[in-house]
Amino acid sequence: MADELDLLRRANPVPVDGPHFGDGPLDHHAERQLDRLLGQRTSRRPRLYWGLAATGVVAALVSALLFTGQTTAPAVAAPRPLVVRADSTPVPLETLAERARAADGSAELRKGTHVRTWSLGMSDDKPPITYPEERIVRWNADDSHTETVDDGHDRTTRTYPPSWSDAPPQSPPPHDVPRLRAYLQEAAYSKTPLDTGELLDAVDYVLDTWQLGARESAALAQLLADADGLKPVGQVTDRLGRRGQAYVYEQSATRKMLIMDPATGAVLGLETTFTKAEPEYGVKAGDVMDYSAWTR
């Protein structure tokens, strides 16, 4: 019961500061959390419903599907995790944080997001199917915003009336480490300090609301440098063709790989893979659970 209650709290489909109430549409975060809740099996074991993409195939999917009006999204049958270059040198997060602090500070904090994800829908009686999605959220001066989503089937744009909140993730993220740590904990609805896996989930959540500026990226890089178990592994080329430094955290049956810009410390992407097979769902060790790529 605790897990279900936690999901309900996170979903929060009708926040007191929300732009819509009653029977109005849910925002992206509420929809995502409710999808997780509704996808749970009666055994209380979550149904697998995640984002994924195959290296190489995704580049073609991005160019073919995003904002093209195509009505059918092809499946990716055998996703592969990002591969670390064997000849690359891992860069410690502390070094990356130093680079971020010394980098050109022209990038400014901006509310809104531009994120590409790839989602795999799982069912008990049908093969999994992968759909790419691109989501662009732009906020206006009057605190109204528009959200454009293309899922490979339809392109929709919703306009939301002005709304404002002083609670994370709607409030601006700070650019010093102690306050940023507290901000991410509050964004994760946690009363206790976040472990590294929870911290990465909170970063994912906040980046779906904000494009971090140079100072915020530097603070986040330092915060991650202080996190336990997040190890540098070398250079990767992400699914948008960008080179980044990869940092891996393993917990339970999953591995999270954070991809960061080697010069500015900005987060480029986050990938989660299985480290154990889930035969019930046809999942093998090494299969990608989810992947997000953020751009400015």
CSV table of N, CA and C in Angstrom, one decimal, residues 90-145:
chain,number,residue,atom,x,y,z
A,90,PRO,N,38.0,8.1,-18.8
A,90,PRO,CA,36.9,8.6,-17.9
A,90,PRO,C,37.3,9.9,-17.3
A,91,VAL,N,36.4,10.9,-17.2
A,91,VAL,CA,36.7,12.2,-16.6
A,91,VAL,C,35.9,12.2,-15.2
A,92,PRO,N,36.7,12.3,-14.1
A,92,PRO,CA,36.0,12.3,-12.8
A,92,PRO,C,35.0,13.5,-12.7
A,93,LEU,N,33.9,13.2,-12.0
A,93,LEU,CA,32.9,14.3,-11.9
A,93,LEU,C,33.4,15.5,-11.2
A,94,GLU,N,34.3,15.4,-10.3
A,94,GLU,CA,34.9,16.6,-9.7
A,94,GLU,C,35.6,17.4,-10.8
A,95,THR,N,36.3,16.8,-11.7
A,95,THR,CA,37.0,17.5,-12.8
A,95,THR,C,35.9,18.2,-13.7
A,96,LEU,N,34.8,17.5,-14.0
A,96,LEU,CA,33.8,18.0,-14.8
A,96,LEU,C,33.1,19.2,-14.1
A,97,ALA,N,33.0,19.1,-12.8
A,97,ALA,CA,32.4,20.3,-12.0
A,97,ALA,C,33.3,21.5,-12.1
A,98,GLU,N,34.6,21.3,-12.0
A,98,GLU,CA,35.6,22.4,-12.1
A,98,GLU,C,35.5,23.0,-13.5
A,99,ARG,N,35.4,22.2,-14.6
A,99,ARG,CA,35.2,22.7,-15.9
A,99,ARG,C,33.9,23.5,-16.0
A,100,ALA,N,32.9,23.0,-15.4
A,100,ALA,CA,31.6,23.7,-15.5
A,100,ALA,C,31.7,25.1,-14.9
A,101,ARG,N,32.4,25.2,-13.7
A,101,ARG,CA,32.5,26.5,-13.0
A,101,ARG,C,33.3,27.5,-13.8
A,102,ALA,N,34.3,26.9,-14.6
A,102,ALA,CA,35.2,27.8,-15.4
A,102,ALA,C,34.6,28.1,-16.8
A,103,ALA,N,33.6,27.4,-17.2
A,103,ALA,CA,33.0,27.5,-18.5
A,103,ALA,C,32.4,28.9,-18.8
A,104,ASP,N,32.2,29.2,-20.1
A,104,ASP,CA,31.5,30.4,-20.5
A,104,ASP,C,30.1,30.3,-19.9
A,105,GLY,N,29.7,31.4,-19.1
A,105,GLY,CA,28.5,31.4,-18.4
A,105,GLY,C,27.3,32.0,-19.2
A,106,SER,N,27.4,31.9,-20.5
A,106,SER,CA,26.4,32.6,-21.3
A,106,SER,C,25.0,31.9,-21.3
A,107,ALA,N,25.0,30.6,-21.0
A,107,ALA,CA,23.7,29.9,-20.9
A,107,ALA,C,22.9,30.3,-19.7
A,108,GLU,N,21.7,30.7,-19.9
A,108,GLU,CA,20.9,31.2,-18.8
A,108,GLU,C,19.8,30.2,-18.5
A,109,LEU,N,19.4,30.2,-17.2
A,109,LEU,CA,18.3,29.4,-16.8
A,109,LEU,C,17.0,29.8,-17.5
A,110,ARG,N,16.3,28.8,-18.0
A,110,ARG,CA,15.1,29.1,-18.8
A,110,ARG,C,14.0,28.0,-18.5
A,111,LYS,N,12.9,28.5,-18.2
A,111,LYS,CA,11.8,27.6,-17.9
A,111,LYS,C,11.2,27.1,-19.2
A,112,GLY,N,11.0,25.8,-19.2
A,112,GLY,CA,10.6,25.1,-20.4
A,112,GLY,C,11.5,23.9,-20.7
A,113,THR,N,11.2,23.1,-21.7
A,113,THR,CA,12.0,22.0,-22.0
A,113,THR,C,11.9,21.6,-23.4
A,114,HIS,N,12.9,20.9,-23.9
A,114,HIS,CA,12.9,20.3,-25.2
A,114,HIS,C,13.5,18.9,-25.0
A,115,VAL,N,12.7,17.9,-25.0
A,115,VAL,CA,13.2,16.6,-24.6
A,115,VAL,C,12.7,15.5,-25.6
A,116,ARG,N,13.5,14.6,-26.0
A,116,ARG,CA,13.2,13.5,-26.8
A,116,ARG,C,13.3,12.2,-26.0
A,117,THR,N,12.3,11.4,-26.1
A,117,THR,CA,12.3,10.1,-25.4
A,117,THR,C,11.8,9.1,-26.4
A,118,TRP,N,12.0,7.8,-26.0
A,118,TRP,CA,11.5,6.7,-26.8
A,118,TRP,C,10.9,5.7,-25.8
A,119,SER,N,9.6,5.4,-26.0
A,119,SER,CA,8.8,4.6,-25.1
A,119,SER,C,8.4,3.2,-25.6
A,120,LEU,N,8.5,2.2,-24.8
A,120,LEU,CA,8.2,0.9,-25.1
A,120,LEU,C,6.9,0.5,-24.3
A,121,GLY,N,5.8,0.2,-25.0
A,121,GLY,CA,4.6,-0.2,-24.4
A,121,GLY,C,4.6,-1.7,-24.3
A,122,MET,N,4.4,-2.2,-23.1
A,122,MET,CA,4.4,-3.7,-22.8
A,122,MET,C,3.0,-4.1,-22.4
A,123,SER,N,2.6,-5.3,-23.0
A,123,SER,CA,1.3,-5.9,-22.6
A,123,SER,C,1.5,-7.4,-22.4
A,124,ASP,N,0.5,-8.0,-21.8
A,124,ASP,CA,0.7,-9.5,-21.5
A,124,ASP,C,0.5,-10.3,-22.7
A,125,ASP,N,-0.2,-9.8,-23.8
A,125,ASP,CA,-0.5,-10.7,-24.9
A,125,ASP,C,-0.1,-10.2,-26.2
A,126,LYS,N,0.7,-9.1,-26.3
A,126,LYS,CA,1.2,-8.5,-27.5
A,126,LYS,C,2.7,-8.2,-27.4
A,127,PRO,N,3.4,-8.2,-28.5
A,127,PRO,CA,4.8,-7.9,-28.5
A,127,PRO,C,5.0,-6.4,-28.1
A,128,PRO,N,6.1,-6.1,-27.5
A,128,PRO,CA,6.4,-4.7,-27.2
A,128,PRO,C,6.6,-3.8,-28.5
A,129,ILE,N,6.1,-2.6,-28.4
A,129,ILE,CA,6.3,-1.7,-29.5
A,129,ILE,C,6.9,-0.4,-29.0
A,130,THR,N,7.9,0.1,-29.8
A,130,THR,CA,8.6,1.3,-29.4
A,130,THR,C,8.1,2.5,-30.1
A,131,TYR,N,7.8,3.6,-29.4
A,131,TYR,CA,7.4,4.8,-30.0
A,131,TYR,C,8.3,6.0,-29.6
A,132,PRO,N,8.8,6.8,-30.5
A,132,PRO,CA,9.6,8.0,-30.1
A,132,PRO,C,8.6,9.1,-29.8
A,133,GLU,N,9.1,10.0,-29.0
A,133,GLU,CA,8.3,11.2,-28.7
A,133,GLU,C,9.2,12.4,-28.5
A,134,GLU,N,8.7,13.5,-29.0
A,134,GLU,CA,9.4,14.8,-28.8
A,134,GLU,C,8.4,15.7,-28.1
A,135,ARG,N,8.9,16.4,-27.1
A,135,ARG,CA,8.0,17.3,-26.3
A,135,ARG,C,8.8,18.6,-26.2
A,136,ILE,N,8.1,19.7,-26.5
A,136,ILE,CA,8.6,21.1,-26.4
A,136,ILE,C,7.6,21.9,-25.6
A,137,VAL,N,8.1,22.4,-24.5
A,137,VAL,CA,7.3,23.3,-23.6
A,137,VAL,C,7.9,24.7,-23.6
A,138,ARG,N,7.1,25.6,-23.9
A,138,ARG,CA,7.6,27.0,-23.9
A,138,ARG,C,6.7,27.9,-23.0
A,139,TRP,N,7.3,28.6,-22.1
A,139,TRP,CA,6.6,29.5,-21.1
A,139,TRP,C,6.6,30.9,-21.6
A,140,ASN,N,5.5,31.6,-21.4
A,140,ASN,CA,5.4,33.0,-21.8
A,140,ASN,C,5.6,34.0,-20.6
A,141,ALA,N,5.7,35.3,-20.9
A,141,ALA,CA,6.0,36.2,-19.9
A,141,ALA,C,4.8,36.3,-18.9
A,142,ASP,N,3.6,36.0,-19.3
A,142,ASP,CA,2.5,36.0,-18.3
A,142,ASP,C,2.3,34.7,-17.6
A,143,ASP,N,3.3,33.8,-17.6
A,143,ASP,CA,3.3,32.5,-16.9
A,143,ASP,C,2.3,31.5,-17.5
A,144,SER,N,1.8,31.8,-18.7
A,144,SER,CA,1.1,30.8,-19.5
A,144,SER,C,2.1,30.0,-20.3
A,145,HIS,N,1.8,28.8,-20.8
A,145,HIS,CA,2.7,28.0,-21.5
A,145,HIS,C,2.0,27.2,-22.5
